[in-house]
Coordinates of C-alpha atoms (C1' of nucleotides) in Angstrom, one line a residue:
Chain A
M102 CA 35.6 38.2 66.9
N103 CA 38.9 37.3 67.5
R104 CA 40.1 33.7 67.0
R105 CA 40.4 32.9 70.7
S106 CA 37.0 34.1 71.4
R107 CA 35.6 31.9 68.6
R108 CA 37.3 28.8 69.7
V109 CA 36.0 29.4 73.5
L110 CA 32.5 29.5 72.2
F111 CA 32.8 26.5 69.8
P112 CA 30.7 23.6 70.9
R113 CA 32.2 20.2 72.0
V114 CA 33.3 17.9 69.2
A115 CA 32.9 14.0 69.7
I116 CA 34.1 11.5 67.2
E117 CA 32.9 8.1 66.2
V118 CA 34.6 5.4 64.8
E119 CA 33.8 2.2 63.2
S120 CA 34.2 -0.5 65.9
E121 CA 34.5 -3.6 63.9
T122 CA 37.4 -3.5 61.6
E123 CA 35.6 -4.0 58.3
E124 CA 37.9 -4.9 54.9
S125 CA 38.7 -1.3 54.5
S126 CA 40.5 -1.5 51.4
E127 CA 40.1 1.7 49.0
D128 CA 37.9 3.5 50.7
E129 CA 37.1 7.2 51.7
E130 CA 38.2 7.0 55.4
E131 CA 41.6 7.3 54.8
D132 CA 41.4 10.9 53.9
H133 CA 40.1 11.5 57.4
E134 CA 43.1 9.8 58.9
E135 CA 45.5 12.6 59.4
E136 CA 43.1 15.4 60.0
P137 CA 43.6 17.4 62.8
L138 CA 40.0 16.8 64.4
T139 CA 39.2 19.7 66.7
P140 CA 40.3 18.9 70.2
P141 CA 37.5 18.3 72.6
T142 CA 39.4 20.6 75.2
Q143 CA 38.5 23.6 77.0
P144 CA 34.9 23.0 77.4
V145 CA 34.6 26.5 78.7
N146 CA 31.4 28.7 78.5
N147 CA 29.9 26.2 75.8
K148 CA 26.8 24.9 78.2
K149 CA 24.2 26.1 75.9
K150 CA 25.9 24.4 72.7
A151 CA 25.2 20.9 71.9
P152 CA 28.1 18.8 71.3
I153 CA 28.7 18.0 67.4
T154 CA 29.4 14.4 66.5
I155 CA 31.5 13.6 63.8
S156 CA 31.0 10.0 63.0
L157 CA 33.6 8.2 60.8
K158 CA 31.4 5.2 60.9
R159 CA 29.7 4.2 57.3
V160 CA 26.6 5.6 57.5
C161 CA 23.6 5.1 54.7
K162 CA 23.0 8.1 53.0
V163 CA 19.1 7.7 52.9
C164 CA 18.1 6.7 56.6
K165 CA 21.3 7.5 58.3
G166 CA 21.7 4.1 60.0
T167 CA 24.7 2.2 60.2
G168 CA 25.8 -1.2 59.0
H169 CA 24.4 -0.6 55.4
E170 CA 24.9 1.9 52.5
A171 CA 22.7 2.9 49.9
G172 CA 23.7 4.7 46.5
F173 CA 25.7 3.9 43.2
K174 CA 28.2 1.2 43.2
G175 CA 29.6 1.7 40.0
A176 CA 26.6 1.7 37.4
T177 CA 24.1 -0.1 40.1
Y178 CA 22.2 1.4 42.7
I179 CA 21.6 -0.1 46.1
D180 CA 18.6 0.6 48.0
C181 CA 18.4 1.4 51.5
P182 CA 17.0 -2.1 52.9
K183 CA 15.3 0.0 55.5
K184 CA 13.0 1.9 53.2
P185 CA 10.2 0.1 51.3
C186 CA 11.0 -0.8 47.4
F187 CA 11.6 2.5 45.8
L188 CA 9.6 0.7 42.5
C189 CA 6.5 -0.9 43.9
K190 CA 6.6 0.9 47.0
Q191 CA 6.0 -2.3 49.2
P192 CA 7.9 -3.0 52.3
G193 CA 10.1 -6.0 52.8
H194 CA 12.3 -5.8 49.7
T195 CA 14.3 -3.2 47.8
T196 CA 14.3 -2.3 44.1
M197 CA 17.0 -4.9 43.7
N198 CA 15.0 -7.9 44.1
C199 CA 11.5 -6.4 43.7
P200 CA 9.6 -9.0 41.5
H201 CA 8.3 -6.4 39.3
R202 CA 11.8 -5.2 38.4
V203 CA 12.7 -8.4 36.7
A204 CA 9.6 -9.9 35.4
T205 CA 8.7 -9.1 31.9
E206 CA 5.0 -8.9 33.1
H207 CA 6.2 -5.8 34.8
G208 CA 3.7 -6.4 37.7
V209 CA 0.2 -6.3 36.4
V210 CA -2.7 -6.6 38.8
P211 CA -5.8 -7.4 36.9
A212 CA -9.3 -6.2 37.9
H213 CA -11.7 -8.4 39.1
R214 CA -13.9 -9.5 36.1
R215 CA -17.0 -7.8 36.7
E216 CA -20.3 -9.5 36.5
F217 CA -22.3 -5.9 36.2
R218 CA -23.2 -5.0 33.0
G219 CA -25.2 -1.7 32.4
S220 CA -26.8 -0.5 29.5
L221 CA -23.7 1.4 28.2
D222 CA -21.8 -2.1 28.3
Y223 CA -24.4 -3.1 25.6
L224 CA -24.2 0.0 23.7
F225 CA -20.4 -0.5 23.6
E226 CA -20.9 -4.2 22.2
R227 CA -23.2 -3.6 19.7
Q228 CA -22.0 -0.1 18.5
L229 CA -18.0 0.0 18.7
R230 CA -16.9 -3.6 19.6
A231 CA -16.8 -4.5 16.0
N232 CA -14.2 -1.4 15.3
V233 CA -11.9 -2.9 17.7
P234 CA -9.7 -5.2 16.0
M235 CA -9.3 -8.5 17.9
I236 CA -6.2 -9.8 16.5
K237 CA -3.2 -7.9 17.8
P238 CA -0.4 -7.0 15.0
G239 CA 3.3 -7.5 15.6
F240 CA 4.6 -4.5 17.4
V241 CA 7.1 -2.4 15.2
I242 CA 9.8 -0.5 17.9
P243 CA 11.8 2.5 16.9
D244 CA 14.7 1.0 19.0
Q245 CA 17.7 2.7 16.9
V246 CA 18.6 6.4 17.3
D247 CA 18.5 7.9 13.7
C248 CA 19.4 11.5 14.2
A249 CA 19.8 13.7 17.2
I250 CA 20.0 17.4 18.2
I251 CA 22.0 18.1 21.2
R252 CA 21.1 21.1 23.3
L253 CA 18.6 22.5 21.0
H254 CA 16.9 24.0 24.1
S255 CA 18.6 26.1 26.8
R256 CA 16.4 24.3 29.4
R257 CA 15.0 20.8 29.6
V258 CA 12.5 19.9 27.0
T259 CA 8.7 19.7 28.4
S260 CA 6.7 18.8 25.5
L261 CA 6.9 17.3 22.0
E262 CA 4.6 17.2 19.1
F263 CA 5.0 15.8 15.5
H264 CA 3.7 18.1 12.5
P265 CA 0.1 17.0 11.3
T266 CA 1.0 17.0 7.7
N267 CA 4.9 17.4 7.4
N268 CA 6.1 13.9 8.3
S269 CA 9.3 15.0 9.3
I270 CA 8.7 18.1 11.6
L271 CA 9.0 18.0 15.1
L272 CA 8.0 20.7 17.6
S273 CA 9.5 21.0 21.1
G274 CA 8.8 23.2 23.9
D275 CA 11.1 23.9 26.9
K276 CA 11.0 24.8 30.7
K277 CA 12.0 28.3 29.6
G278 CA 9.0 28.4 27.0
Q279 CA 10.9 28.6 23.8
L280 CA 9.8 26.5 21.0
G281 CA 11.8 24.4 18.6
I282 CA 11.3 23.4 15.3
W283 CA 13.4 20.8 13.8
D284 CA 13.2 19.0 10.4
Y285 CA 14.7 15.8 11.2
N286 CA 15.1 14.7 7.4
K287 CA 17.6 17.5 7.2
V288 CA 19.1 17.1 10.7
Y289 CA 20.6 20.7 10.8
E290 CA 17.5 22.5 9.7
K291 CA 16.4 24.0 12.9
T292 CA 14.7 27.0 14.4
V293 CA 14.4 28.3 17.9
Y294 CA 11.6 30.8 18.7
G295 CA 12.7 32.3 22.1
S296 CA 9.9 34.8 23.0
I297 CA 6.7 32.5 22.7
H298 CA 6.2 32.5 26.7
S299 CA 8.3 33.2 29.6
C300 CA 8.4 30.0 31.3
I301 CA 7.5 26.5 30.8
L302 CA 5.7 25.5 27.5
N303 CA 3.3 23.1 28.9
S304 CA 1.2 21.9 26.0
M305 CA 1.0 22.7 22.4
K306 CA -1.6 21.8 19.7
F307 CA -2.2 22.4 16.2
N308 CA -5.0 24.2 14.6
P309 CA -7.0 21.8 13.3
V310 CA -7.9 23.8 10.0
N311 CA -4.5 25.6 9.6
D312 CA -1.5 23.0 10.3
G313 CA 0.8 25.9 9.7
S314 CA -0.1 27.4 13.4
L315 CA -0.1 26.3 16.8
Y316 CA -1.6 26.8 20.0
T317 CA 0.6 26.7 23.3
A318 CA 0.0 26.8 26.9
S319 CA 2.3 27.9 29.4
S320 CA 3.1 28.4 33.2
D321 CA 3.2 31.9 32.2
G322 CA -0.5 31.9 32.2
T323 CA -0.7 32.5 28.7
I324 CA -2.3 30.8 25.8
C325 CA -0.5 31.7 22.5
Y326 CA -1.3 31.2 18.8
T327 CA 1.7 31.2 16.5
D328 CA 2.4 31.1 12.8
L329 CA 5.4 28.7 12.6
E330 CA 6.8 30.7 9.7
I331 CA 6.7 34.0 11.4
G332 CA 7.2 33.0 15.0
T333 CA 5.5 35.9 16.5
P334 CA 3.1 34.6 19.2
N335 CA -0.7 36.3 19.5
L336 CA -1.9 36.4 22.9
L337 CA -5.2 34.5 22.9
M338 CA -5.4 34.3 26.8
N339 CA -3.9 35.9 29.6
L340 CA -4.6 35.1 33.2
N341 CA -2.0 36.9 34.7
P342 CA -2.8 40.7 33.1
D343 CA -1.5 42.6 36.2
G344 CA 1.7 40.9 36.4
W345 CA 3.2 39.2 39.5
N346 CA 1.2 39.4 42.7
G347 CA 2.6 36.4 44.6
P348 CA 2.4 32.6 44.0
A349 CA -1.4 32.6 45.3
N350 CA -2.4 34.7 42.7
W351 CA -0.3 33.5 39.8
R352 CA -2.1 31.4 37.7
M353 CA -0.6 28.8 35.5
L354 CA -1.9 26.7 32.1
Y355 CA -0.9 23.3 32.3
G356 CA -3.1 20.7 30.4
M357 CA -4.6 21.9 26.8
D358 CA -6.7 20.0 24.0
I359 CA -8.5 21.1 21.2
S360 CA -12.3 20.2 20.4
S361 CA -12.3 20.4 16.4
S362 CA -16.0 20.1 16.2
K363 CA -16.7 22.4 18.8
S364 CA -14.0 25.2 17.5
L365 CA -12.7 25.1 21.0
V366 CA -9.6 25.7 22.7
L367 CA -9.6 24.0 26.2
V368 CA -7.2 24.7 28.9
A369 CA -6.8 24.3 32.8
D370 CA -4.9 26.0 35.3
N371 CA -3.2 25.4 38.5
F372 CA -6.2 26.4 40.7
G373 CA -8.5 23.3 39.5
F374 CA -10.2 25.5 36.7
L375 CA -11.0 24.9 33.1
Y376 CA -11.5 27.6 30.5
L377 CA -12.9 27.7 27.1
V378 CA -11.8 29.9 24.3
D379 CA -13.5 30.0 21.1
M380 CA -11.1 29.6 18.1
R381 CA -13.1 31.6 15.8
S382 CA -13.7 34.6 17.7
N383 CA -10.7 34.0 20.0
K384 CA -13.0 34.9 22.8
R385 CA -13.5 33.2 26.3
I386 CA -16.6 31.8 26.4
R387 CA -18.5 31.1 29.8
E388 CA -16.7 31.5 33.1
P389 CA -14.0 29.2 34.4
V390 CA -15.5 25.9 35.4
L391 CA -14.1 24.1 38.7
I392 CA -13.2 20.7 37.6
H393 CA -10.9 19.3 39.9
K394 CA -10.5 20.3 43.7
K395 CA -10.3 23.6 44.1
G396 CA -6.7 25.0 44.3
T397 CA -5.0 21.9 42.8
K398 CA -3.3 21.7 39.6
V399 CA -5.1 20.4 36.2
V400 CA -2.5 18.7 34.3
G401 CA -4.1 17.1 31.8
L402 CA -6.9 17.4 29.3
H403 CA -7.9 15.3 26.4
C404 CA -11.0 15.3 24.3
N405 CA -12.5 12.0 23.1
P406 CA -11.2 11.4 19.2
L407 CA -14.8 10.0 18.4
Q408 CA -17.1 11.5 21.0
P409 CA -16.9 15.4 20.5
E410 CA -18.6 16.1 23.8
L411 CA -16.4 13.6 26.0
L412 CA -13.7 15.2 27.6
L413 CA -11.0 13.6 30.0
S414 CA -9.0 15.7 32.8
C415 CA -6.6 14.5 35.5
G416 CA -4.7 16.5 38.0
N417 CA -3.4 16.7 41.4
D418 CA -6.3 16.1 43.3
H419 CA -5.6 12.3 42.7
F420 CA -8.3 12.0 40.1
A421 CA -8.8 11.6 36.4
R422 CA -12.3 13.0 35.7
L423 CA -14.7 12.3 32.8
W424 CA -16.9 15.5 31.6
D425 CA -19.7 15.9 29.0
L426 CA -18.9 19.3 27.5
R427 CA -22.6 20.0 26.8
R428 CA -23.2 20.3 30.6
I429 CA -19.9 20.8 32.2
D430 CA -20.5 22.3 35.8
A431 CA -18.4 22.0 39.0
G432 CA -18.9 18.7 40.6
D433 CA -20.8 17.3 37.7
S434 CA -18.4 14.7 36.2
L435 CA -19.7 11.9 34.3
G436 CA -17.3 9.9 36.4
N437 CA -14.1 10.0 38.6
L438 CA -11.1 7.5 38.3
P439 CA -9.2 7.3 41.8
H440 CA -5.3 7.2 42.1
S441 CA -3.2 6.9 45.1
R442 CA -1.3 9.9 44.1
V443 CA -1.2 12.9 41.6
V444 CA -2.0 11.7 38.0
N445 CA 0.5 13.1 35.5
S446 CA -1.5 12.2 32.3
A447 CA -4.9 10.6 31.4
Y448 CA -5.5 9.6 27.7
F449 CA -8.3 8.3 25.7
S450 CA -7.5 5.3 23.3
P451 CA -6.5 7.0 19.8
L452 CA -8.7 5.4 17.5
T453 CA -12.0 4.3 19.1
G454 CA -11.6 6.5 22.4
T455 CA -13.0 3.8 24.5
K456 CA -10.2 3.0 26.8
I457 CA -8.4 5.2 29.2
L458 CA -4.3 5.0 30.1
T459 CA -3.1 7.1 33.0
T460 CA 0.2 7.5 34.4
S461 CA 0.2 8.4 38.5
Q462 CA 3.1 9.5 40.5
D463 CA 2.4 6.1 42.6
N464 CA 4.5 4.1 39.9
R465 CA 1.5 2.6 38.1
I466 CA 0.1 2.9 34.9
R467 CA -3.6 2.4 34.7
V468 CA -5.8 1.0 31.7
W469 CA -9.4 1.3 32.0
D470 CA -10.7 -1.3 29.1
S471 CA -14.0 0.5 28.7
I472 CA -15.2 3.7 29.5
F473 CA -18.8 2.6 29.3
G474 CA -18.3 0.2 32.2
N475 CA -17.9 0.6 36.0
I476 CA -14.8 3.0 36.0
E477 CA -14.2 3.0 39.7
S478 CA -11.4 0.6 39.3
P479 CA -9.2 0.1 36.5
S480 CA -8.8 -3.0 34.4
R481 CA -5.3 -3.3 35.0
E482 CA -2.4 -1.9 36.9
I483 CA 0.9 -1.9 35.7
I484 CA 3.8 -1.0 38.0
H485 CA 6.2 1.0 36.4
S486 CA 9.1 3.2 37.6
H487 CA 8.3 7.0 36.9
D488 CA 8.0 8.2 40.6
F489 CA 9.8 11.7 40.0
N490 CA 8.6 15.1 39.6
R491 CA 10.7 17.7 40.8
H492 CA 13.8 18.4 38.5
L493 CA 12.4 16.6 35.3
T494 CA 9.5 16.7 33.4
C495 CA 6.7 14.4 34.5
F496 CA 6.6 10.9 32.9
R497 CA 3.5 10.3 30.7
A498 CA 2.5 6.7 29.4
E499 CA 1.1 7.6 25.7
W500 CA -0.7 5.4 23.2
D501 CA 0.8 4.3 19.9
P502 CA -1.4 6.4 17.4
K503 CA -0.8 3.7 14.9
D504 CA -1.7 0.4 16.8
P505 CA -5.1 -0.8 15.8
S506 CA -5.6 -2.8 18.6
E507 CA -4.7 0.3 21.1
S508 CA -2.5 -1.8 23.4
L509 CA 0.9 -0.3 22.8
A510 CA 2.0 2.4 25.0
V511 CA 5.4 4.0 25.5
I512 CA 7.1 5.6 28.4
G513 CA 10.5 6.6 29.7
R514 CA 11.6 4.9 32.7
Y515 CA 13.2 6.8 36.0
I516 CA 15.1 3.8 37.3
S517 CA 18.3 3.0 35.7
E518 CA 19.5 -0.4 34.9
N519 CA 23.3 -1.4 34.6
Y520 CA 24.1 -2.1 30.9
D521 CA 27.7 -2.9 30.5
G522 CA 28.9 -0.9 33.7
V523 CA 26.8 2.1 32.4
A524 CA 23.9 3.2 33.9
L525 CA 21.1 4.1 31.7
H526 CA 17.4 4.9 31.6
P527 CA 15.3 3.0 29.0
I528 CA 12.3 4.3 27.2
D529 CA 9.8 1.3 27.6
F530 CA 7.2 0.0 25.3
I531 CA 4.3 -1.8 27.1
D532 CA 1.4 -3.9 25.9
T533 CA -1.1 -2.4 28.0
S534 CA -3.3 -5.5 27.2
T535 CA -1.2 -7.6 29.4
G536 CA 1.3 -5.2 31.0
R537 CA 4.2 -7.2 29.1
L538 CA 7.3 -5.2 28.7
V539 CA 7.6 -5.4 24.7
A540 CA 10.9 -3.6 24.4
E541 CA 13.3 -1.6 26.7
V542 CA 15.3 0.8 24.1
I543 CA 18.5 2.7 25.3
E544 CA 21.4 4.1 23.4
P545 CA 24.7 4.4 25.2
N546 CA 25.4 8.0 24.3
I547 CA 21.7 8.8 26.2
K548 CA 22.7 9.0 30.0
T549 CA 20.3 11.4 31.1
I550 CA 16.5 10.3 31.8
S551 CA 14.0 10.6 28.9
P552 CA 10.7 12.0 30.5
V553 CA 9.0 13.1 27.2
N554 CA 8.3 10.5 24.3
K555 CA 6.0 11.2 21.1
L556 CA 5.3 8.4 18.6
H557 CA 4.9 9.4 15.2
P558 CA 1.2 9.5 13.9
R559 CA 2.0 7.6 10.8
D560 CA 5.6 6.7 10.5
D561 CA 7.5 4.3 12.5
V562 CA 9.4 6.9 14.6
L563 CA 9.9 7.8 18.2
A564 CA 10.7 11.2 19.1
T565 CA 12.6 11.7 22.6
G566 CA 13.1 14.8 24.8
S567 CA 16.1 14.1 27.3
S568 CA 17.5 17.1 29.3
R569 CA 17.9 19.8 26.6
S570 CA 18.3 17.1 23.6
L571 CA 15.9 15.4 21.4
F572 CA 16.4 12.4 19.3
I573 CA 14.7 10.6 16.9
W574 CA 14.5 6.9 16.7
R575 CA 13.5 4.4 14.0
P576 CA 13.3 0.7 13.8
K577 CA 16.8 -0.9 13.0
E578 CA 15.6 -3.0 10.3
Q579 CA 14.3 0.2 8.3
L580 CA 17.8 1.7 8.8
E581 CA 20.6 1.2 6.4
P582 CA 22.6 -2.0 7.9
S583 CA 26.1 -1.3 9.6
E584 CA 29.5 -1.9 8.1
E585 CA 30.7 -3.3 11.0
Q586 CA 28.6 -5.2 13.6
G587 CA 27.6 -3.5 16.7
E588 CA 28.4 0.2 15.4
R589 CA 26.0 2.4 13.4
N590 CA 26.2 6.1 12.3
Y591 CA 23.8 8.4 13.4
R592 CA 23.7 12.0 12.5
V593 CA 23.9 14.6 15.2
S594 CA 23.6 18.5 15.4
I595 CA 25.0 20.2 18.4
C596 CA 23.9 23.5 19.6
N597 CA 23.9 26.4 22.0
K598 CA 27.3 27.0 23.8
Q599 CA 28.8 24.2 22.0
E600 CA 28.2 25.8 18.7
K601 CA 29.6 29.3 19.8
K602 CA 32.5 27.7 21.3
S603 CA 33.0 26.0 17.8
K604 CA 32.6 29.0 15.9
R605 CA 35.1 30.9 18.0
A606 CA 37.4 28.0 17.4
K607 CA 36.9 28.6 13.6
L608 CA 35.5 25.4 13.0
D609 CA 32.0 26.5 11.5
D610 CA 33.2 26.2 7.9
E611 CA 33.8 22.6 8.2
S612 CA 31.3 20.4 6.1
D613 CA 28.1 19.9 8.1
E614 CA 28.0 16.0 7.5
G615 CA 29.8 13.0 7.0
D616 CA 32.4 13.9 9.8
D617 CA 32.9 10.6 11.2
V618 CA 34.3 10.2 14.5
S619 CA 35.1 6.9 15.9
G620 CA 33.8 5.5 19.0
L621 CA 32.9 9.2 20.1
D622 CA 31.4 9.9 23.7
L623 CA 28.8 12.7 23.2
N624 CA 29.3 13.6 26.5
D625 CA 33.0 14.3 26.1
K626 CA 32.7 17.8 25.3
S627 CA 36.4 18.3 24.2
K628 CA 35.8 15.7 21.1
Q629 CA 32.7 17.3 19.9
K630 CA 32.3 19.1 16.5
P631 CA 29.1 20.5 15.3
G632 CA 27.3 19.1 12.4
A633 CA 29.1 15.7 12.6
C634 CA 27.8 12.4 11.9
Y635 CA 29.1 10.0 14.9
K636 CA 29.9 6.4 14.7
V637 CA 28.7 5.0 18.3
L638 CA 28.7 1.4 19.8
H639 CA 25.0 0.2 19.2
C640 CA 23.8 -1.6 22.5
P641 CA 20.6 -3.2 21.3
P642 CA 18.2 -4.3 24.5
S643 CA 18.2 -8.0 23.3
S644 CA 21.9 -8.1 23.6
K645 CA 22.6 -6.1 26.8
S646 CA 24.2 -7.3 29.5
K647 CA 22.0 -6.7 32.5
S648 CA 23.7 -7.1 35.6
K649 CA 21.1 -8.4 38.1
K650 CA 22.8 -9.3 41.6
Chain B
dA76 C1' 35.6 17.6 41.3
dG77 C1' 32.4 19.0 44.2
dA78 C1' 29.3 22.3 45.9
dG79 C1' 25.0 24.5 45.4
dG80 C1' 20.7 25.6 43.2
dA81 C1' 16.1 25.0 41.0
dT82 C1' 12.4 22.3 41.8
dG83 C1' 6.8 19.6 43.2
dT84 C1' 4.6 16.8 46.4
dC85 C1' 3.5 15.0 50.5
dG86 C1' 3.0 14.5 55.1
dC87 C1' 2.8 16.7 59.6
dC88 C1' 1.6 20.0 63.0
Chain C
dT106 C1' -6.0 25.7 55.4
dG107 C1' -1.2 27.1 55.5
dG108 C1' 3.4 27.0 56.5
dC109 C1' 7.6 23.8 56.6
dG110 C1' 10.6 20.3 56.3
dA111 C1' 11.5 15.7 54.1
dC112 C1' 11.8 13.6 49.8
dC113 C1' 16.3 11.9 47.5
dC114 C1' 18.8 6.3 41.3
dT115 C1' 18.4 14.8 38.2
dC116 C1' 21.2 17.9 35.9
dC117 C1' 23.4 22.0 35.0
dT118 C1' 26.7 25.8 36.4
dC119 C1' 30.4 27.7 38.5

DNA sequence: AGAGGATGTCGCC
DNA sequence: TGGCGACCCTCCTC
């Protein structure tokens, strides 16, 4: 086709310009000013082509309407006013002035006091209530990055687990199926096993009788059992023995837990089925059981810490479900916990196992105070921004296993806040008994969202997976005081491309530690060195200057 | 610096 | 029930 005929066939182009002369100061319109806009001449032979309209009006990126704009203005995001609030999902206001955003109570919707008291309530009062401490201790918040490992993984982190006996070992799984092992007390001691799985490592659990080995479940449809010293995976179960036969047949494993008293590995797939594998014989026992709506993903499984027969599952059918492992059959759950959208996670409380904490895509964290009562509605709903699934690992609120009152939970936040001109996504510590936001933890160098968080079972330590990097947080008061106010050193190890690049530049003979670089931005790749100890500006949540307009 | 791609859920037909 | 487009405050690579 020559140039001439191309022009003839091209549809008519109309141009709309902003009518009212706005205070068009620095805006991008000037770019268009001199453009030789296609002339709407020669409308020959273009009857069938719809005219193209080029609009120079300010258009909202979200609703395409005029008169307003949505998007980032500096570090503050402006919502489209025509959409319901992005946080609480209610119409009539935007996230910026959502009452749940600025209130420390974070939007708690308590359940009505129930008059009904069944026999299980009495059982709870008689046998378990005495073990539940009534006085809540002060929370210790790990709010200062102590060390970090940048780009340990080549894809985003999907799961984290602390070693059950070695206090400073953190395991991490990623979207590629790789397994990272990091001793954060010796920051530069890290290993990545690249051939455990072929895609997303969704869940990992230690063998309760051998803490040197790990069970992992993956979207490749396998469970692997790996000795951490050797790193060679042993295939325990493979749901796709015939390879790829299209998405309708490819089975992926998500939720996994271990019932140590029954010596079982419990794992569930993306079609709603639960599989039971005996840990002694490494054989599957009984047929898979449909525990959620057929064809929907079961994303979480959790065994009750005190009652070995109780299992909690959650999934994409908008339910968390309670099961009795002694008689588990399709449709025969002990209880169903309804949600309005997908349930990302559901956990029993870590000590007594009598509470349930769930995270749902509807931007709500729900708490059931007693599994023995009426569980049709939660005791509390806590509004919290975590509605995002694509591109990111799902957000999950997790209990602090050290909190004797079983009320503190940690969860990353999707929505950003403007901290001194930088958009940061905090990690929230929430008192689930009141919904109060106990702390929002940030670090100016972590500019990516931190959906994966794990609190240490014994130490006051928080591990965070953010994009491909890992961070270890400790309470400020437990760290050495800073030399200058507002600044602190933390140890950083940088991996992957950066490491290779640095080796090429013959920097690898430099000392691993003590390489202070003042005011370094970890995102500024040109200034990075491997194994350096960076001095960063500390921006504590208490002294942050949130700009709330 | 900016475009493009990977990616999961949901509602509509 | 299945296909498809919309969602839309990501993050990485080229």
